[in-house]
Coordinates of N, CA, C and O and ligand atoms in Angstrom, one line a residue:
M17 N 18.2 -1.3 3.3 CA 17.5 -2.3 3.2 C 17.1 -3.0 1.6 O 16.8 -1.7 0.9
N18 N 17.1 -4.1 1.5 CA 17.0 -4.7 0.2 C 15.1 -5.0 -0.4 O 14.9 -5.9 1.1
Y19 N 14.3 -3.9 -1.0 CA 13.0 -4.3 -0.6 C 12.3 -5.2 -1.4 O 11.2 -5.4 -1.8
N20 N 13.5 -6.1 -2.0 CA 13.1 -7.5 -3.3 C 11.9 -8.3 -3.0 O 10.9 -8.5 -3.5
E21 N 11.9 -9.0 -1.5 CA 11.0 -9.8 -0.8 C 9.6 -9.1 -0.5 O 8.5 -9.5 -0.6
L22 N 9.9 -7.7 -0.2 CA 8.7 -6.9 0.0 C 7.8 -7.1 -1.6 O 6.7 -6.8 -1.0
I23 N 8.4 -6.3 -2.2 CA 7.7 -6.2 -3.5 C 7.2 -7.5 -4.2 O 6.5 -7.7 -4.6
D24 N 8.2 -8.9 -4.2 CA 7.2 -9.9 -4.6 C 6.2 -10.0 -3.6 O 5.5 -10.6 -4.5
S25 N 6.1 -9.7 -2.2 CA 5.0 -10.3 -1.9 C 3.8 -9.0 -2.2 O 2.7 -9.6 -2.2
A26 N 3.9 -8.1 -2.7 CA 3.1 -7.1 -3.3 C 2.6 -7.7 -4.5 O 1.4 -7.7 -5.0
I27 N 3.5 -8.2 -5.4 CA 2.9 -8.7 -6.3 C 2.3 -10.4 -6.5 O 1.4 -10.4 -7.2
K28 N 2.4 -10.5 -5.2 CA 1.7 -12.0 -5.3 C 0.3 -11.7 -4.2 O -1.0 -12.1 -5.0
A29 N 0.2 -10.7 -3.8 CA -1.0 -10.5 -3.4 C -1.9 -9.8 -4.1 O -3.3 -9.7 -4.3
K30 N -1.2 -9.2 -5.2 CA -2.1 -8.4 -6.6 C -3.1 -9.4 -7.4 O -4.1 -9.0 -7.2
E31 N -2.9 -10.3 -7.1 CA -3.1 -11.6 -7.8 C -4.6 -12.2 -7.0 O -5.6 -12.5 -7.8
F32 N -5.0 -12.1 -5.8 CA -5.9 -11.9 -5.3 C -7.1 -10.7 -5.2 O -8.2 -11.0 -4.5
A33 N -6.5 -9.6 -5.9 CA -7.8 -8.5 -6.0 C -8.8 -9.0 -6.4 O -8.8 -9.7 -7.4
Y34 N -9.8 -8.4 -6.0 CA -11.7 -8.7 -6.6 C -11.8 -7.6 -7.3 O -12.2 -6.3 -6.3
V35 N -11.6 -7.2 -8.5 CA -11.8 -6.1 -9.2 C -12.7 -6.7 -10.6 O -12.0 -6.3 -11.6
P36 N -13.9 -6.7 -10.3 CA -14.9 -7.0 -11.2 C -15.5 -5.8 -12.0 O -15.9 -5.8 -13.3
Y37 N -15.1 -4.5 -11.5 CA -15.6 -3.4 -11.9 C -14.4 -2.7 -12.9 O -14.8 -2.2 -14.0
S38 N -13.2 -2.5 -11.8 CA -12.7 -1.6 -12.7 C -11.5 -2.3 -13.4 O -11.0 -2.1 -14.1
N39 N -11.3 -3.9 -13.2 CA -10.3 -4.7 -14.0 C -9.0 -3.9 -13.6 O -8.0 -4.7 -14.1
F40 N -8.5 -3.3 -12.6 CA -7.4 -2.8 -12.0 C -6.7 -3.4 -10.9 O -7.5 -2.9 -9.7
K41 N -5.9 -4.3 -10.9 CA -5.5 -5.2 -9.4 C -4.3 -4.4 -9.3 O -3.3 -4.0 -9.8
V42 N -4.6 -4.1 -7.7 CA -3.5 -3.7 -6.9 C -2.8 -4.3 -5.8 O -3.8 -5.1 -5.5
G43 N -1.6 -4.7 -5.9 CA -1.4 -5.6 -4.3 C 0.0 -4.8 -3.5 O 0.7 -3.4 -4.1
A44 N -0.5 -4.3 -2.2 CA 0.4 -4.0 -1.3 C 1.1 -5.0 -0.5 O 0.6 -5.9 0.0
A45 N 2.2 -4.5 0.0 CA 3.0 -5.5 1.2 C 3.7 -4.3 1.9 O 4.1 -3.5 1.7
I46 N 3.6 -4.4 3.6 CA 3.9 -4.0 4.3 C 5.1 -4.6 5.4 O 4.9 -5.6 5.6
I47 N 6.1 -3.3 5.7 CA 7.0 -4.6 6.6 C 7.2 -3.6 8.0 O 6.9 -2.5 8.0
T48 N 7.1 -4.5 9.0 CA 7.2 -4.2 10.6 C 8.4 -3.9 10.7 O 9.2 -4.4 9.9
K49 N 8.8 -2.9 11.7 CA 10.4 -2.8 12.3 C 11.4 -4.2 12.4 O 12.4 -4.4 12.5
D50 N 10.0 -5.1 12.9 CA 10.9 -6.4 13.0 C 10.6 -7.5 12.2 O 11.0 -8.5 12.2
G51 N 10.1 -6.8 11.0 CA 10.6 -7.7 9.8 C 9.2 -8.9 9.4 O 9.5 -9.6 8.6
K52 N 8.3 -7.8 10.0 CA 7.1 -8.8 9.8 C 6.3 -8.4 8.5 O 6.3 -7.0 8.5
I53 N 5.8 -9.1 7.4 CA 5.1 -8.3 6.4 C 3.7 -8.6 6.3 O 3.3 -10.0 6.5
F54 N 2.9 -8.0 6.1 CA 1.5 -8.3 6.0 C 1.1 -7.6 4.4 O 1.6 -6.6 4.2
T55 N 0.2 -8.1 3.8 CA -0.1 -8.3 2.2 C -1.4 -7.7 2.1 O -2.3 -8.1 3.1
G56 N -1.6 -7.2 1.0 CA -3.1 -6.9 0.9 C -3.5 -6.2 -0.8 O -2.6 -6.1 -1.5
C57 N -4.7 -6.4 -1.2 CA -4.8 -6.6 -2.8 C -6.4 -5.3 -2.3 O -7.0 -5.5 -1.3
N58 N -7.1 -4.6 -3.4 CA -8.1 -4.2 -3.5 C -9.2 -5.0 -3.7 O -8.9 -5.8 -4.3
I59 N -10.1 -4.6 -2.9 CA -11.4 -5.3 -2.9 C -12.6 -4.3 -3.5 O -13.1 -3.4 -2.3
E60 N -13.4 -4.4 -4.4 CA -14.6 -3.8 -5.0 C -15.4 -4.0 -4.5 O -15.8 -5.4 -3.9
N61 N -16.4 -3.4 -5.0 CA -17.8 -3.5 -4.3 C -18.7 -2.8 -5.2 O -18.3 -2.0 -6.0
A62 N -19.9 -3.3 -5.1 CA -21.1 -3.2 -6.3 C -21.4 -1.4 -6.1 O -22.2 -1.3 -7.0
S63 N -21.3 -1.3 -5.1 CA -21.3 0.3 -4.2 C -20.3 0.9 -4.9 O -20.4 1.9 -4.0
Y64 N -19.6 0.7 -5.4 CA -18.0 1.4 -5.5 C -17.6 1.9 -4.2 O -16.4 1.9 -4.4
G65 N -18.1 2.9 -3.6 CA -17.7 3.6 -2.4 C -16.9 2.7 -1.4 O -16.0 3.0 -0.5
A66 N -17.5 1.7 -1.5 CA -17.1 0.4 -0.2 C -16.1 -0.4 -0.7 O -15.2 -0.9 0.2
T67 N -15.5 0.0 -1.7 CA -14.3 -0.7 -2.1 C -13.0 -0.1 -1.0 O -12.9 0.8 -0.5
N68 N -12.2 -1.3 -1.0 CA -10.9 -1.0 -0.2 C -10.0 -1.5 -0.6 O -9.7 -2.1 -2.1
C69 N -9.0 -0.2 -0.8 CA -7.6 -0.1 -1.6 C -6.9 -1.0 -0.8 O -6.7 -1.6 0.3
A70 N -6.0 -1.3 -1.8 CA -4.5 -2.6 -1.2 C -3.8 -2.1 -0.7 O -3.8 -2.6 0.5
E71 N -3.5 -1.0 -0.2 CA -2.6 -0.3 0.8 C -3.7 -0.5 2.3 O -2.7 -1.1 3.3
R72 N -4.5 0.0 1.9 CA -5.4 -0.1 3.5 C -5.9 -1.5 3.8 O -5.8 -1.9 5.1
T73 N -5.6 -2.6 3.4 CA -6.4 -3.7 3.1 C -5.2 -4.1 4.1 O -4.9 -4.8 5.0
A74 N -3.8 -4.2 3.5 CA -2.5 -4.4 4.3 C -2.5 -3.7 5.7 O -1.9 -4.4 6.8
I75 N -2.7 -2.5 5.4 CA -2.6 -1.8 6.5 C -3.0 -2.7 7.8 O -2.8 -2.3 8.8
Y76 N -4.4 -2.5 7.4 CA -5.4 -3.0 8.2 C -5.0 -4.3 8.8 O -5.5 -4.5 10.2
K77 N -5.1 -4.9 8.0 CA -4.8 -6.4 8.5 C -3.4 -6.1 9.3 O -3.7 -7.0 10.4
A78 N -2.7 -5.6 9.5 CA -1.4 -5.7 10.2 C -1.8 -5.1 11.5 O -1.7 -5.5 12.4
I79 N -2.7 -3.9 11.6 CA -2.7 -3.2 12.7 C -4.0 -4.4 13.6 O -3.5 -4.1 14.8
S80 N -4.6 -4.8 12.9 CA -5.5 -5.6 13.7 C -5.0 -6.9 14.1 O -5.4 -7.7 14.9
E81 N -3.7 -7.0 13.6 CA -3.4 -8.1 14.4 C -2.1 -7.8 15.6 O -1.0 -8.4 15.6
G82 N -2.2 -6.3 16.0 CA -1.0 -6.1 16.8 C -0.2 -5.3 16.8 O 0.8 -5.0 17.2
N83 N 0.1 -5.3 15.1 CA 1.3 -4.4 15.0 C 0.9 -2.9 14.5 O 0.3 -2.6 14.1
R84 N 2.0 -2.0 15.1 CA 2.1 -0.3 15.0 C 3.2 0.0 14.3 O 3.3 1.2 14.0
D85 N 4.4 -0.2 14.7 CA 5.7 0.0 13.7 C 6.1 -0.6 12.4 O 6.6 -1.6 12.7
F86 N 6.0 0.6 11.5 CA 6.1 0.3 10.1 C 7.3 0.8 9.6 O 7.3 1.8 10.1
E87 N 8.5 0.3 8.4 CA 9.3 0.6 8.4 C 8.7 0.9 6.5 O 9.5 2.2 6.4
A88 N 8.1 0.0 5.7 CA 7.8 0.7 4.6 C 6.6 -0.5 4.1 O 6.2 -1.2 4.3
I89 N 6.1 0.4 2.7 CA 5.2 -0.3 2.2 C 5.2 -0.2 0.5 O 5.9 0.7 0.4
A90 N 4.9 -1.7 0.2 CA 5.2 -1.7 -1.6 C 4.3 -1.6 -2.0 O 3.2 -2.4 -1.6
I91 N 4.2 -1.1 -3.0 CA 2.8 -0.9 -4.1 C 3.0 -1.4 -5.8 O 3.9 -0.9 -6.2
V92 N 2.2 -2.3 -5.9 CA 2.3 -2.9 -7.7 C 1.0 -2.7 -8.2 O 0.0 -2.5 -7.1
S93 N 0.7 -3.0 -9.2 CA -0.4 -3.1 -10.2 C -0.5 -3.6 -11.1 O 0.5 -3.5 -12.0
S94 N -1.5 -4.2 -11.9 CA -1.9 -5.0 -13.4 C -1.6 -3.9 -14.4 O -0.9 -4.4 -15.4
S95 N -1.3 -2.4 -14.1 CA -0.9 -1.6 -15.3 C 0.6 -2.0 -15.9 O 0.4 -1.1 -17.0
G96 N 1.1 -2.4 -14.8 CA 2.4 -2.4 -15.2 C 3.5 -1.4 -14.8 O 4.6 -0.8 -15.1
N97 N 2.4 -0.1 -14.8 CA 3.4 1.2 -14.3 C 3.3 1.5 -13.0 O 2.6 0.6 -11.8
F98 N 4.3 2.8 -12.6 CA 4.0 3.1 -11.3 C 2.8 3.5 -11.0 O 2.4 4.2 -11.7
T99 N 2.2 3.1 -9.5 CA 0.6 3.1 -9.1 C 1.1 3.8 -7.7 O 1.1 3.2 -6.3
P100 N 1.0 4.9 -7.6 CA 1.4 6.1 -6.5 C -0.2 5.8 -5.8 O -1.3 5.4 -6.2
P101 N -0.2 5.8 -4.4 CA -1.4 5.4 -3.3 C -2.0 6.9 -3.7 O -1.6 7.9 -3.6
C102 N -3.8 6.5 -3.5 CA -4.3 7.7 -3.8 C -4.7 8.5 -2.5 O -3.8 8.1 -1.5
G103 N -5.4 9.6 -2.3 CA -5.0 10.3 -1.3 C -6.0 9.8 0.0 O -5.3 9.9 1.4
I104 N -6.6 9.0 0.1 CA -7.1 8.2 1.2 C -6.0 7.6 2.2 O -5.8 7.7 3.0
C105 N -5.7 6.9 0.9 CA -4.4 6.0 1.6 C -3.0 6.6 2.1 O -2.3 6.2 2.9
R106 N -3.0 7.9 1.3 CA -1.7 8.7 1.6 C -1.8 9.0 3.2 O -1.2 9.2 3.8
Q107 N -3.1 9.2 3.4 CA -3.6 9.8 5.1 C -3.5 9.0 5.8 O -2.9 9.0 7.1
V108 N -3.7 7.6 5.2 CA -3.6 6.4 6.3 C -2.3 5.7 6.4 O -1.7 5.5 7.9
I109 N -1.5 6.2 5.5 CA 0.1 5.9 5.6 C 0.8 6.8 6.5 O 1.5 6.4 7.4
A110 N -0.1 7.9 6.5 CA 1.3 9.3 7.3 C 0.2 8.8 8.7 O 1.4 9.0 9.3
E111 N -0.6 8.3 9.0 CA -1.1 8.2 10.4 C -0.4 6.9 10.9 O 0.2 6.8 12.4
F112 N -0.1 6.1 10.4 CA 0.4 4.6 11.0 C 1.7 4.5 10.3 O 2.6 4.0 10.8
M113 N 2.4 5.3 9.3 CA 3.9 5.1 9.1 C 4.4 6.8 8.5 O 5.1 6.5 8.2
P114 N 4.7 7.3 10.0 CA 4.8 8.7 9.5 C 6.3 8.8 9.1 O 6.5 9.9 8.4
N115 N 7.1 8.0 9.5 CA 8.8 8.2 8.9 C 9.1 7.0 8.1 O 10.4 6.9 8.3
G116 N 8.0 6.5 7.3 CA 8.2 5.6 6.5 C 8.5 5.6 5.1 O 8.6 6.7 4.8
I117 N 8.8 4.4 4.6 CA 9.5 4.3 3.3 C 8.2 4.2 2.4 O 7.4 2.6 2.5
V118 N 8.0 4.8 1.5 CA 6.6 4.1 0.2 C 7.6 3.7 -1.1 O 8.1 4.9 -1.6
I119 N 7.3 2.4 -1.2 CA 8.3 2.0 -2.7 C 6.6 1.3 -3.6 O 6.4 0.2 -3.5
L120 N 7.1 2.1 -5.2 CA 6.5 1.7 -6.3 C 7.4 1.2 -6.9 O 8.5 1.2 -7.0
A121 N 6.9 -0.2 -7.6 CA 7.4 -1.0 -8.9 C 6.9 -1.2 -9.5 O 5.5 -1.5 -9.7
N122 N 7.6 -1.2 -10.9 CA 6.9 -1.3 -12.0 C 6.8 -2.9 -12.9 O 8.0 -3.3 -12.3
D123 N 6.7 -3.2 -13.8 CA 6.9 -4.7 -14.5 C 8.0 -4.1 -15.2 O 8.7 -5.5 -15.7
K124 N 9.0 -3.4 -15.4 CA 10.0 -3.5 -15.5 C 11.0 -3.6 -14.4 O 12.5 -3.7 -14.8
G125 N 10.8 -3.7 -13.3 CA 11.7 -4.0 -12.2 C 12.4 -3.2 -11.5 O 13.1 -2.9 -11.0
E126 N 11.9 -1.5 -12.0 CA 12.5 -0.2 -11.9 C 11.6 -0.2 -10.1 O 10.4 -0.5 -10.2
I127 N 12.1 0.7 -9.5 CA 11.6 0.8 -8.3 C 11.6 2.6 -8.0 O 12.7 3.0 -8.6
R128 N 10.7 3.5 -7.3 CA 10.8 4.8 -7.0 C 10.3 4.5 -5.4 O 9.5 3.8 -5.0
K129 N 11.5 5.5 -4.2 CA 10.9 5.7 -3.1 C 10.8 6.7 -3.1 O 11.5 7.8 -3.4
Y130 N 9.8 6.7 -2.0 CA 9.3 8.3 -1.1 C 9.3 8.1 -0.1 O 8.5 6.9 0.8
S131 N 9.4 9.4 0.7 CA 9.3 9.0 2.1 C 7.6 9.4 2.1 O 7.2 10.1 1.3
T132 N 7.1 9.0 3.5 CA 5.7 9.4 3.9 C 5.3 10.7 3.4 O 4.5 11.0 2.8
S133 N 6.2 11.7 3.9 CA 6.1 13.1 4.2 C 6.0 13.7 3.1 O 5.8 14.5 2.5
E134 N 6.7 13.3 2.0 CA 7.1 13.7 0.5 C 5.3 13.3 -0.4 O 5.3 14.3 -0.9
L135 N 5.1 12.2 0.2 CA 3.7 12.0 -0.5 C 2.5 12.8 0.3 O 1.4 12.7 -0.5
L136 N 2.5 13.0 1.7 CA 1.4 14.2 2.1 C 2.1 14.5 3.2 O 2.1 14.4 4.3
P137 N 2.7 15.9 2.8 CA 3.4 16.9 3.6 C 2.9 17.2 4.5 O 3.2 17.4 6.0
I138 N 1.1 17.3 4.6 CA 0.6 17.7 5.8 C -0.8 17.2 5.8 O -1.6 17.6 5.0
K139 N -0.7 16.7 6.8 CA -1.9 15.5 6.9 C -3.2 16.2 7.9 O -2.7 17.0 8.5
F140 N -4.2 15.6 7.5 CA -5.2 16.3 8.5 C -5.3 15.5 9.8 O -4.6 14.3 10.1
D141 N -5.4 16.5 10.8 CA -5.2 15.8 12.2 C -6.1 17.0 13.2 O -7.0 17.8 12.6
L142 N -6.4 16.1 13.9 CA -8.1 16.7 14.7 C -7.3 17.5 15.8 O -7.1 17.6 17.4
L143 N -6.7 18.7 15.6 CA -6.2 19.6 16.1 C -6.6 21.0 16.5 O -7.6 21.2 15.5
Ligands
THU207 N1 -7.0 1.5 -5.7 C1 -6.2 1.1 -5.0 O1 -6.1 0.0 -4.5 N2 -4.8 1.8 -4.3 C2 -4.8 2.9 -4.8 O2 -4.2 3.4 -4.1 C3 -5.5 3.4 -5.9 C4 -7.0 2.7 -6.3 C5 -7.8 0.7 -6.4 C6 -8.9 0.7 -6.4 C7 -10.3 0.1 -6.9 O3 -10.3 -0.9 -7.2 C8 -8.8 0.6 -8.0 O4 -8.2 0.6 -7.9 C9 -9.6 1.6 -9.4 O5 -9.7 2.4 -8.4

């Protein structure tokens, strides 16, 4: 699959980021196995800890609208560099997209692709 549309969706979502504290915008876009795209941006808060990352915004939007089967998630940021997902987002990605692809894009049009299990080989579980 060509992930250009997914990356473009993440780039557009990044512009909605609410980042008065870090000024670091992140955009994410997740695609379901049947081709639906959900986007997200990071949303910060004065209490800092209430901040929601772009990846989780996108995933939670998709889940809350009845979607469970995901193929890939694209992530971009205002830094222009590759922006790998934080540990909390890796845990959430692993729960909802265990066999998926994580695509990072920078502002030179380069991409890096990882499997979910490469990014978090052993996730937390209630075992
Ligand atoms: N951020 C994300 O949106 N995704 C990540 O995976 C890491 C960090 C956001 C949170 C905060 O608004 C800003 O980047 C700086 O940490």
